Amino acid sequence: MQTSISPPDTPMTVRLIVNEEPITVDVLPQAVLLDVLREQLQLGGTKKGCDHGQCGACTVHVDGRAMNACLRLAVMCEGQSITTIEGLARKGKLHPVQEAFLVHDAYQCGYCSPGQIMSAVALLEDPNAATDDAAIREAMSGNLCRCGAYRNIQAAIADARRHLESQASREGDHL
Ligand code: FES
Ligand code: FES
């Protein structure tokens, strides 16, 4: 039986839904999602920090779950829905977590902010996740901030959590 093996520089076509838009993109088999987003799709909001799964700067949502885009091969994302920081705002309105980061000055250089925000949104939108202060600290421990803005980041996420809780309760009242 003859087996044909593609050389590593043969691109493969992958279908993705990126920020709610279906796209097809030709990627090398070894290309990671982070590089495809930044270099092929020009979505530079997702940052490259360590490139080794250690810093969280590259966090995106894959089918609603926060993941390090530097650790995920793009070809593994066939048919999946990817949300980046560019796709978080809705109808021109920032997500409450983005708003809270602005209100609380939860950044200095801002390099880690997209990853911090994407992790926080995934946490606060997960109905099964605990979101007390200790749980937030634990869930955010994979997102490093070299500027040490942790105190304000924590405050921003706690504030966004209260906002989302009160929004959910208002919506519940109208059912
Ligand atoms: S760049 Fe992906 S975890 Fe650091
Ligand atoms: S704000 Fe600079 S790394 Fe976090």
Short mmCIF file of N, CA and C and ligand atoms in Angstrom, two decimals:
data_model
loop_
_atom_site.label_atom_id
_atom_site.label_comp_id
_atom_site.label_asym_id
_atom_site.label_seq_id
_atom_site.Cartn_x
_atom_site.Cartn_y
_atom_site.Cartn_z
N MET A 1 0.85 -1.19 0.00
CA MET A 1 0.00 0.00 0.00
C MET A 1 0.89 1.25 0.00
N GLN A 2 0.52 2.20 -0.85
CA GLN A 2 1.33 3.41 -0.94
C GLN A 2 0.70 4.52 -0.10
N THR A 3 1.49 5.13 0.73
CA THR A 3 0.97 6.23 1.55
C THR A 3 1.58 7.53 1.06
N SER A 4 0.74 8.55 0.89
CA SER A 4 1.36 9.81 0.49
C SER A 4 1.36 10.76 1.68
N ILE A 5 2.51 11.30 1.95
CA ILE A 5 2.65 12.22 3.08
C ILE A 5 2.98 13.60 2.54
N SER A 6 2.19 14.59 2.94
CA SER A 6 2.43 15.95 2.44
C SER A 6 3.69 16.49 3.08
N PRO A 7 4.54 17.15 2.30
CA PRO A 7 5.67 17.82 2.93
C PRO A 7 5.16 18.96 3.81
N PRO A 8 5.90 19.34 4.84
CA PRO A 8 5.39 20.32 5.80
C PRO A 8 5.13 21.70 5.23
N ASP A 9 5.62 21.97 4.02
CA ASP A 9 5.37 23.30 3.48
C ASP A 9 4.20 23.32 2.49
N THR A 10 3.39 22.27 2.51
CA THR A 10 2.20 22.26 1.65
C THR A 10 1.02 22.83 2.43
N PRO A 11 0.46 23.97 2.00
CA PRO A 11 -0.64 24.56 2.76
C PRO A 11 -1.89 23.69 2.74
N MET A 12 -2.66 23.82 3.78
CA MET A 12 -3.95 23.13 3.87
C MET A 12 -5.03 24.20 4.01
N THR A 13 -6.17 23.92 3.42
CA THR A 13 -7.27 24.88 3.52
C THR A 13 -8.11 24.58 4.76
N VAL A 14 -8.33 25.60 5.55
CA VAL A 14 -9.10 25.45 6.79
C VAL A 14 -10.28 26.40 6.76
N ARG A 15 -11.44 25.91 7.17
CA ARG A 15 -12.63 26.77 7.28
C ARG A 15 -12.80 27.16 8.74
N LEU A 16 -12.91 28.44 8.96
CA LEU A 16 -13.07 28.95 10.32
C LEU A 16 -14.22 29.96 10.35
N ILE A 17 -14.72 30.22 11.52
CA ILE A 17 -15.62 31.37 11.70
C ILE A 17 -14.87 32.31 12.64
N VAL A 18 -14.43 33.43 12.10
CA VAL A 18 -13.63 34.36 12.89
C VAL A 18 -14.45 35.61 13.15
N ASN A 19 -14.69 35.86 14.41
CA ASN A 19 -15.50 37.01 14.80
C ASN A 19 -16.82 37.05 14.01
N GLU A 20 -17.45 35.87 13.98
CA GLU A 20 -18.77 35.64 13.38
C GLU A 20 -18.75 35.67 11.85
N GLU A 21 -17.58 35.74 11.25
CA GLU A 21 -17.53 35.76 9.78
C GLU A 21 -16.90 34.47 9.28
N PRO A 22 -17.62 33.70 8.44
CA PRO A 22 -17.03 32.47 7.91
C PRO A 22 -15.91 32.80 6.92
N ILE A 23 -14.78 32.14 7.08
CA ILE A 23 -13.67 32.38 6.15
C ILE A 23 -13.01 31.05 5.82
N THR A 24 -12.29 31.03 4.70
CA THR A 24 -11.38 29.91 4.44
C THR A 24 -10.00 30.51 4.30
N VAL A 25 -9.02 29.78 4.81
CA VAL A 25 -7.65 30.29 4.77
C VAL A 25 -6.70 29.12 4.55
N ASP A 26 -5.69 29.34 3.73
CA ASP A 26 -4.68 28.31 3.50
C ASP A 26 -3.56 28.48 4.51
N VAL A 27 -3.31 27.42 5.27
CA VAL A 27 -2.31 27.52 6.34
C VAL A 27 -1.33 26.36 6.22
N LEU A 28 -0.12 26.59 6.67
CA LEU A 28 0.84 25.49 6.75
C LEU A 28 0.41 24.56 7.89
N PRO A 29 0.68 23.28 7.75
CA PRO A 29 0.22 22.35 8.79
C PRO A 29 0.77 22.68 10.18
N GLN A 30 1.95 23.27 10.21
CA GLN A 30 2.56 23.57 11.51
C GLN A 30 2.23 24.99 12.01
N ALA A 31 1.41 25.73 11.26
CA ALA A 31 1.10 27.11 11.67
C ALA A 31 0.19 27.11 12.89
N VAL A 32 0.55 27.93 13.87
CA VAL A 32 -0.32 28.03 15.04
C VAL A 32 -1.37 29.12 14.79
N LEU A 33 -2.48 28.98 15.49
CA LEU A 33 -3.60 29.91 15.31
C LEU A 33 -3.15 31.36 15.52
N LEU A 34 -2.29 31.58 16.50
CA LEU A 34 -1.83 32.95 16.79
C LEU A 34 -1.21 33.59 15.55
N ASP A 35 -0.33 32.87 14.89
CA ASP A 35 0.35 33.45 13.72
C ASP A 35 -0.62 33.64 12.56
N VAL A 36 -1.56 32.73 12.41
CA VAL A 36 -2.54 32.87 11.33
C VAL A 36 -3.40 34.11 11.58
N LEU A 37 -3.83 34.30 12.81
CA LEU A 37 -4.65 35.47 13.14
C LEU A 37 -3.87 36.76 12.88
N ARG A 38 -2.65 36.79 13.38
CA ARG A 38 -1.88 38.04 13.31
C ARG A 38 -1.34 38.31 11.91
N GLU A 39 -0.78 37.28 11.30
CA GLU A 39 -0.03 37.53 10.06
C GLU A 39 -0.85 37.30 8.80
N GLN A 40 -1.79 36.39 8.84
CA GLN A 40 -2.58 36.15 7.62
C GLN A 40 -3.90 36.89 7.64
N LEU A 41 -4.51 37.01 8.82
CA LEU A 41 -5.83 37.65 8.89
C LEU A 41 -5.74 39.09 9.40
N GLN A 42 -4.53 39.53 9.68
CA GLN A 42 -4.30 40.94 10.10
C GLN A 42 -5.08 41.31 11.35
N LEU A 43 -5.24 40.35 12.24
CA LEU A 43 -5.91 40.62 13.52
C LEU A 43 -4.84 40.71 14.61
N GLY A 44 -4.23 41.88 14.67
CA GLY A 44 -3.07 42.05 15.55
C GLY A 44 -3.42 42.33 17.00
N GLY A 45 -4.70 42.34 17.34
CA GLY A 45 -5.07 42.58 18.74
C GLY A 45 -4.65 41.44 19.64
N THR A 46 -4.60 40.25 19.12
CA THR A 46 -4.14 39.09 19.90
C THR A 46 -2.62 39.14 19.92
N LYS A 47 -2.05 39.19 21.13
CA LYS A 47 -0.62 39.46 21.26
C LYS A 47 0.21 38.19 21.41
N LYS A 48 1.46 38.30 20.95
CA LYS A 48 2.42 37.22 21.15
C LYS A 48 3.37 37.64 22.27
N GLY A 49 3.35 36.89 23.35
CA GLY A 49 4.27 37.17 24.45
C GLY A 49 5.37 36.13 24.46
N CYS A 50 5.11 35.04 25.18
CA CYS A 50 6.13 34.00 25.33
C CYS A 50 6.16 33.03 24.15
N ASP A 51 5.05 32.88 23.45
CA ASP A 51 4.89 31.90 22.36
C ASP A 51 5.03 30.46 22.86
N HIS A 52 4.87 30.26 24.17
CA HIS A 52 5.03 28.90 24.74
C HIS A 52 3.94 28.56 25.75
N GLY A 53 2.82 29.22 25.69
CA GLY A 53 1.74 28.86 26.60
C GLY A 53 1.95 29.28 28.05
N GLN A 54 2.82 30.26 28.28
CA GLN A 54 3.14 30.62 29.65
C GLN A 54 2.57 31.97 30.10
N CYS A 55 2.15 32.83 29.17
CA CYS A 55 1.84 34.20 29.59
C CYS A 55 0.38 34.61 29.40
N GLY A 56 -0.35 33.95 28.51
CA GLY A 56 -1.77 34.28 28.29
C GLY A 56 -2.02 35.46 27.38
N ALA A 57 -0.95 36.09 26.86
CA ALA A 57 -1.15 37.27 26.00
C ALA A 57 -1.93 36.93 24.74
N CYS A 58 -1.89 35.68 24.33
CA CYS A 58 -2.50 35.26 23.05
C CYS A 58 -3.89 34.66 23.22
N THR A 59 -4.52 34.87 24.38
CA THR A 59 -5.80 34.21 24.66
C THR A 59 -6.90 34.65 23.69
N VAL A 60 -7.56 33.67 23.10
CA VAL A 60 -8.75 33.91 22.26
C VAL A 60 -9.81 32.92 22.73
N HIS A 61 -11.01 33.05 22.18
CA HIS A 61 -12.07 32.07 22.46
C HIS A 61 -12.19 31.13 21.27
N VAL A 62 -12.18 29.85 21.55
CA VAL A 62 -12.41 28.84 20.52
C VAL A 62 -13.67 28.10 20.94
N ASP A 63 -14.73 28.26 20.13
CA ASP A 63 -16.04 27.74 20.51
C ASP A 63 -16.40 28.14 21.94
N GLY A 64 -16.12 29.39 22.27
CA GLY A 64 -16.52 29.95 23.56
C GLY A 64 -15.57 29.67 24.71
N ARG A 65 -14.55 28.87 24.49
CA ARG A 65 -13.60 28.56 25.59
C ARG A 65 -12.31 29.32 25.38
N ALA A 66 -11.77 29.85 26.48
CA ALA A 66 -10.50 30.58 26.38
C ALA A 66 -9.36 29.60 26.12
N MET A 67 -8.55 29.93 25.13
CA MET A 67 -7.40 29.08 24.79
C MET A 67 -6.21 29.94 24.41
N ASN A 68 -5.03 29.37 24.61
CA ASN A 68 -3.80 30.04 24.16
C ASN A 68 -3.63 29.76 22.66
N ALA A 69 -3.72 30.82 21.87
CA ALA A 69 -3.63 30.64 20.41
C ALA A 69 -2.24 30.23 19.97
N CYS A 70 -1.24 30.43 20.83
CA CYS A 70 0.13 30.04 20.45
C CYS A 70 0.34 28.54 20.58
N LEU A 71 -0.58 27.86 21.25
CA LEU A 71 -0.41 26.42 21.45
C LEU A 71 -1.32 25.60 20.55
N ARG A 72 -2.16 26.27 19.78
CA ARG A 72 -3.16 25.53 19.01
C ARG A 72 -2.85 25.62 17.52
N LEU A 73 -2.70 24.48 16.88
CA LEU A 73 -2.49 24.49 15.44
C LEU A 73 -3.75 24.99 14.75
N ALA A 74 -3.56 25.82 13.74
CA ALA A 74 -4.72 26.36 13.03
C ALA A 74 -5.53 25.24 12.39
N VAL A 75 -4.86 24.19 11.91
CA VAL A 75 -5.61 23.11 11.24
C VAL A 75 -6.52 22.37 12.21
N MET A 76 -6.23 22.47 13.52
CA MET A 76 -7.10 21.82 14.51
C MET A 76 -8.40 22.59 14.70
N CYS A 77 -8.48 23.78 14.15
CA CYS A 77 -9.65 24.64 14.38
C CYS A 77 -10.67 24.51 13.26
N GLU A 78 -10.50 23.57 12.37
CA GLU A 78 -11.44 23.39 11.25
C GLU A 78 -12.90 23.44 11.76
N GLY A 79 -13.68 24.34 11.18
CA GLY A 79 -15.10 24.45 11.52
C GLY A 79 -15.38 25.15 12.84
N GLN A 80 -14.34 25.59 13.54
CA GLN A 80 -14.60 26.17 14.87
C GLN A 80 -14.79 27.68 14.79
N SER A 81 -15.42 28.18 15.84
CA SER A 81 -15.70 29.60 15.93
C SER A 81 -14.63 30.25 16.81
N ILE A 82 -13.93 31.22 16.24
CA ILE A 82 -12.84 31.90 16.95
C ILE A 82 -13.28 33.33 17.23
N THR A 83 -13.15 33.75 18.46
CA THR A 83 -13.40 35.16 18.78
C THR A 83 -12.11 35.77 19.29
N THR A 84 -11.75 36.91 18.70
CA THR A 84 -10.58 37.65 19.17
C THR A 84 -11.06 38.94 19.81
N ILE A 85 -10.12 39.68 20.35
CA ILE A 85 -10.49 40.93 21.00
C ILE A 85 -11.21 41.88 20.03
N GLU A 86 -10.88 41.76 18.74
CA GLU A 86 -11.54 42.64 17.75
C GLU A 86 -13.03 42.32 17.61
N GLY A 87 -13.43 41.11 18.01
CA GLY A 87 -14.81 40.69 17.81
C GLY A 87 -15.66 40.76 19.07
N LEU A 88 -15.12 41.37 20.12
CA LEU A 88 -15.83 41.34 21.40
C LEU A 88 -16.94 42.40 21.48
N ALA A 89 -16.68 43.54 20.92
CA ALA A 89 -17.70 44.61 20.96
C ALA A 89 -18.90 44.18 20.11
N ARG A 90 -20.08 44.62 20.51
CA ARG A 90 -21.29 44.30 19.76
C ARG A 90 -22.00 45.59 19.37
N LYS A 91 -22.32 45.71 18.08
CA LYS A 91 -23.02 46.88 17.56
C LYS A 91 -22.35 48.18 18.04
N GLY A 92 -21.04 48.20 17.97
CA GLY A 92 -20.31 49.41 18.34
C GLY A 92 -20.21 49.65 19.82
N LYS A 93 -20.69 48.71 20.65
CA LYS A 93 -20.64 48.89 22.10
C LYS A 93 -19.63 47.93 22.70
N LEU A 94 -18.73 48.46 23.52
CA LEU A 94 -17.72 47.61 24.13
C LEU A 94 -18.38 46.58 25.05
N HIS A 95 -17.74 45.44 25.19
CA HIS A 95 -18.19 44.44 26.17
C HIS A 95 -18.01 45.04 27.58
N PRO A 96 -18.89 44.68 28.53
CA PRO A 96 -18.75 45.23 29.89
C PRO A 96 -17.36 45.02 30.50
N VAL A 97 -16.69 43.94 30.15
CA VAL A 97 -15.33 43.74 30.68
C VAL A 97 -14.38 44.79 30.09
N GLN A 98 -14.53 45.08 28.81
CA GLN A 98 -13.70 46.12 28.20
C GLN A 98 -13.97 47.47 28.87
N GLU A 99 -15.26 47.77 29.07
CA GLU A 99 -15.63 49.03 29.74
C GLU A 99 -14.98 49.11 31.12
N ALA A 100 -15.06 48.00 31.85
CA ALA A 100 -14.54 47.99 33.22
C ALA A 100 -13.02 48.18 33.22
N PHE A 101 -12.33 47.63 32.25
CA PHE A 101 -10.87 47.84 32.18
C PHE A 101 -10.56 49.32 31.98
N LEU A 102 -11.38 49.99 31.18
CA LEU A 102 -11.16 51.43 30.98
C LEU A 102 -11.43 52.20 32.26
N VAL A 103 -12.57 51.89 32.88
CA VAL A 103 -12.97 52.62 34.09
C VAL A 103 -11.94 52.45 35.20
N HIS A 104 -11.37 51.25 35.33
CA HIS A 104 -10.46 50.95 36.44
C HIS A 104 -8.99 51.14 36.07
N ASP A 105 -8.71 51.67 34.89
CA ASP A 105 -7.30 51.82 34.48
C ASP A 105 -6.54 50.51 34.66
N ALA A 106 -7.10 49.45 34.12
CA ALA A 106 -6.55 48.12 34.41
C ALA A 106 -5.43 47.74 33.44
N TYR A 107 -4.57 48.70 33.16
CA TYR A 107 -3.46 48.43 32.24
C TYR A 107 -2.43 49.53 32.42
N GLN A 108 -1.21 49.22 32.00
CA GLN A 108 -0.21 50.29 31.88
C GLN A 108 0.25 50.33 30.42
N CYS A 109 1.09 49.36 30.02
CA CYS A 109 1.48 49.35 28.60
C CYS A 109 0.37 48.79 27.72
N GLY A 110 -0.50 47.97 28.29
CA GLY A 110 -1.63 47.42 27.55
C GLY A 110 -1.34 46.14 26.77
N TYR A 111 -0.09 45.68 26.82
CA TYR A 111 0.24 44.52 25.97
C TYR A 111 -0.51 43.27 26.40
N CYS A 112 -0.69 43.10 27.69
CA CYS A 112 -1.38 41.89 28.17
C CYS A 112 -2.89 42.02 28.13
N SER A 113 -3.38 43.25 27.90
CA SER A 113 -4.81 43.52 28.11
C SER A 113 -5.75 42.68 27.24
N PRO A 114 -5.48 42.52 25.93
CA PRO A 114 -6.41 41.69 25.15
C PRO A 114 -6.56 40.28 25.73
N GLY A 115 -5.44 39.68 26.10
CA GLY A 115 -5.50 38.32 26.66
C GLY A 115 -6.21 38.31 28.01
N GLN A 116 -5.94 39.34 28.84
CA GLN A 116 -6.62 39.41 30.14
C GLN A 116 -8.13 39.51 29.93
N ILE A 117 -8.52 40.37 29.01
CA ILE A 117 -9.94 40.60 28.77
C ILE A 117 -10.61 39.35 28.22
N MET A 118 -9.96 38.67 27.28
CA MET A 118 -10.57 37.47 26.70
C MET A 118 -10.73 36.38 27.77
N SER A 119 -9.74 36.24 28.64
CA SER A 119 -9.86 35.24 29.72
C SER A 119 -11.00 35.61 30.67
N ALA A 120 -11.07 36.90 31.01
CA ALA A 120 -12.10 37.34 31.96
C ALA A 120 -13.50 37.14 31.37
N VAL A 121 -13.66 37.46 30.09
CA VAL A 121 -14.99 37.31 29.47
C VAL A 121 -15.39 35.83 29.47
N ALA A 122 -14.46 34.95 29.11
CA ALA A 122 -14.78 33.52 29.08
C ALA A 122 -15.20 33.05 30.47
N LEU A 123 -14.51 33.54 31.49
CA LEU A 123 -14.84 33.15 32.87
C LEU A 123 -16.23 33.65 33.25
N LEU A 124 -16.49 34.93 33.02
CA LEU A 124 -17.75 35.52 33.49
C LEU A 124 -18.95 35.03 32.68
N GLU A 125 -18.70 34.55 31.47
CA GLU A 125 -19.82 34.07 30.65
C GLU A 125 -20.02 32.56 30.77
N ASP A 126 -19.18 31.91 31.59
CA ASP A 126 -19.33 30.46 31.79
C ASP A 126 -20.31 30.24 32.94
N PRO A 127 -21.52 29.70 32.66
CA PRO A 127 -22.51 29.57 33.73
C PRO A 127 -22.09 28.58 34.81
N ASN A 128 -21.10 27.74 34.51
CA ASN A 128 -20.69 26.73 35.50
C ASN A 128 -19.46 27.16 36.31
N ALA A 129 -18.92 28.34 36.00
CA ALA A 129 -17.69 28.75 36.68
C ALA A 129 -18.02 29.55 37.94
N ALA A 130 -17.26 29.29 39.01
CA ALA A 130 -17.37 30.14 40.19
C ALA A 130 -16.73 31.47 39.86
N THR A 131 -17.34 32.58 40.31
CA THR A 131 -16.78 33.89 39.98
C THR A 131 -16.61 34.76 41.22
N ASP A 132 -16.42 34.11 42.40
CA ASP A 132 -16.06 34.92 43.56
C ASP A 132 -14.63 35.43 43.37
N ASP A 133 -14.19 36.32 44.25
CA ASP A 133 -12.87 36.95 44.05
C ASP A 133 -11.75 35.93 43.97
N ALA A 134 -11.81 34.91 44.84
CA ALA A 134 -10.73 33.90 44.83
C ALA A 134 -10.75 33.11 43.53
N ALA A 135 -11.95 32.80 43.04
CA ALA A 135 -12.06 32.05 41.78
C ALA A 135 -11.56 32.88 40.61
N ILE A 136 -11.84 34.18 40.65
CA ILE A 136 -11.33 35.06 39.58
C ILE A 136 -9.81 35.06 39.60
N ARG A 137 -9.23 35.20 40.80
CA ARG A 137 -7.76 35.21 40.89
C ARG A 137 -7.19 33.92 40.33
N GLU A 138 -7.80 32.81 40.72
CA GLU A 138 -7.31 31.50 40.25
C GLU A 138 -7.45 31.39 38.73
N ALA A 139 -8.62 31.76 38.22
CA ALA A 139 -8.87 31.60 36.77
C ALA A 139 -7.96 32.51 35.95
N MET A 140 -7.57 33.64 36.52
CA MET A 140 -6.76 34.60 35.77
C MET A 140 -5.26 34.37 35.98
N SER A 141 -4.91 33.33 36.72
CA SER A 141 -3.49 33.16 37.08
C SER A 141 -2.63 32.83 35.87
N GLY A 142 -3.24 32.41 34.77
CA GLY A 142 -2.45 32.12 33.57
C GLY A 142 -2.17 33.34 32.72
N ASN A 143 -2.70 34.47 33.12
CA ASN A 143 -2.48 35.71 32.37
C ASN A 143 -1.52 36.61 33.14
N LEU A 144 -0.33 36.73 32.63
CA LEU A 144 0.69 37.52 33.32
C LEU A 144 0.66 38.97 32.86
N CYS A 145 1.00 39.86 33.79
CA CYS A 145 1.10 41.28 33.47
C CYS A 145 2.46 41.76 33.95
N ARG A 146 3.33 42.06 33.03
CA ARG A 146 4.69 42.48 33.41
C ARG A 146 4.68 43.84 34.06
N CYS A 147 3.61 44.62 33.84
CA CYS A 147 3.53 45.93 34.48
C CYS A 147 2.98 45.84 35.89
N GLY A 148 2.49 44.68 36.28
CA GLY A 148 1.98 44.51 37.64
C GLY A 148 0.68 45.23 37.89
N ALA A 149 -0.19 45.29 36.89
CA ALA A 149 -1.47 46.00 37.06
C ALA A 149 -2.53 45.09 37.68
N TYR A 150 -2.12 44.09 38.39
CA TYR A 150 -3.07 43.06 38.85
C TYR A 150 -4.20 43.62 39.72
N ARG A 151 -3.87 44.55 40.59
CA ARG A 151 -4.90 45.05 41.51
C ARG A 151 -6.07 45.66 40.71
N ASN A 152 -5.74 46.48 39.72
CA ASN A 152 -6.80 47.12 38.94
C ASN A 152 -7.49 46.13 38.01
N ILE A 153 -6.74 45.14 37.54
CA ILE A 153 -7.35 44.11 36.69
C ILE A 153 -8.39 43.34 37.50
N GLN A 154 -8.03 42.99 38.73
CA GLN A 154 -8.98 42.29 39.61
C GLN A 154 -10.22 43.14 39.86
N ALA A 155 -9.98 44.42 40.13
CA ALA A 155 -11.11 45.32 40.42
C ALA A 155 -12.02 45.43 39.19
N ALA A 156 -11.41 45.51 38.02
CA ALA A 156 -12.21 45.64 36.79
C ALA A 156 -13.07 44.39 36.56
N ILE A 157 -12.48 43.24 36.79
CA ILE A 157 -13.24 42.00 36.53
C ILE A 157 -14.37 41.86 37.56
N ALA A 158 -14.09 42.21 38.81
CA ALA A 158 -15.13 42.13 39.84
C ALA A 158 -16.28 43.09 39.51
N ASP A 159 -15.92 44.27 39.00
CA ASP A 159 -16.93 45.25 38.64
C ASP A 159 -17.77 44.74 37.45
N ALA A 160 -17.09 44.17 36.45
CA ALA A 160 -17.81 43.62 35.29
C ALA A 160 -18.72 42.48 35.71
N ARG A 161 -18.25 41.69 36.66
CA ARG A 161 -19.10 40.59 37.16
C ARG A 161 -20.38 41.14 37.78
N ARG A 162 -20.27 42.20 38.59
CA ARG A 162 -21.47 42.79 39.21
C ARG A 162 -22.39 43.33 38.12
N HIS A 163 -21.80 43.97 37.13
CA HIS A 163 -22.60 44.54 36.03
C HIS A 163 -23.36 43.43 35.30
N LEU A 164 -22.66 42.34 34.98
CA LEU A 164 -23.30 41.25 34.23
C LEU A 164 -24.37 40.57 35.08
N GLU A 165 -24.10 40.47 36.40
CA GLU A 165 -25.11 39.85 37.28
C GLU A 165 -26.36 40.71 37.34
N SER A 166 -26.17 42.04 37.44
CA SER A 166 -27.37 42.86 37.54
C SER A 166 -28.10 42.91 36.20
N GLN A 167 -27.34 42.84 35.10
CA GLN A 167 -27.97 42.80 33.79
C GLN A 167 -28.81 41.52 33.65
N ALA A 168 -28.25 40.39 34.11
CA ALA A 168 -28.96 39.11 34.02
C ALA A 168 -30.21 39.15 34.88
N SER A 169 -30.11 39.80 36.06
CA SER A 169 -31.29 39.81 36.92
C SER A 169 -32.37 40.73 36.35
N ARG A 170 -31.97 41.83 35.71
CA ARG A 170 -32.96 42.70 35.06
C ARG A 170 -33.65 41.96 33.92
N GLU A 171 -32.89 41.20 33.15
CA GLU A 171 -33.48 40.46 32.04
C GLU A 171 -34.43 39.39 32.58
N GLY A 172 -34.05 38.77 33.73
CA GLY A 172 -34.91 37.77 34.36
C GLY A 172 -36.23 38.36 34.79
N ASP A 173 -36.19 39.62 35.30
CA ASP A 173 -37.42 40.28 35.75
C ASP A 173 -38.40 40.51 34.61
N HIS A 174 -37.86 40.62 33.39
CA HIS A 174 -38.74 40.92 32.25
C HIS A 174 -39.26 39.66 31.57
N LEU A 175 -38.88 38.49 32.09
CA LEU A 175 -39.37 37.26 31.45
C LEU A 175 -40.80 36.93 31.90
S1 FES B 1 2.05 33.95 23.73
FE1 FES B 1 0.68 32.32 24.08
S2 FES B 1 0.76 31.98 26.21
FE2 FES B 1 2.32 33.47 25.84
S1 FES B 2 -0.31 46.31 31.28
FE1 FES B 2 1.76 46.01 30.60
S2 FES B 2 1.97 43.86 30.63
FE2 FES B 2 0.06 44.18 31.55
#
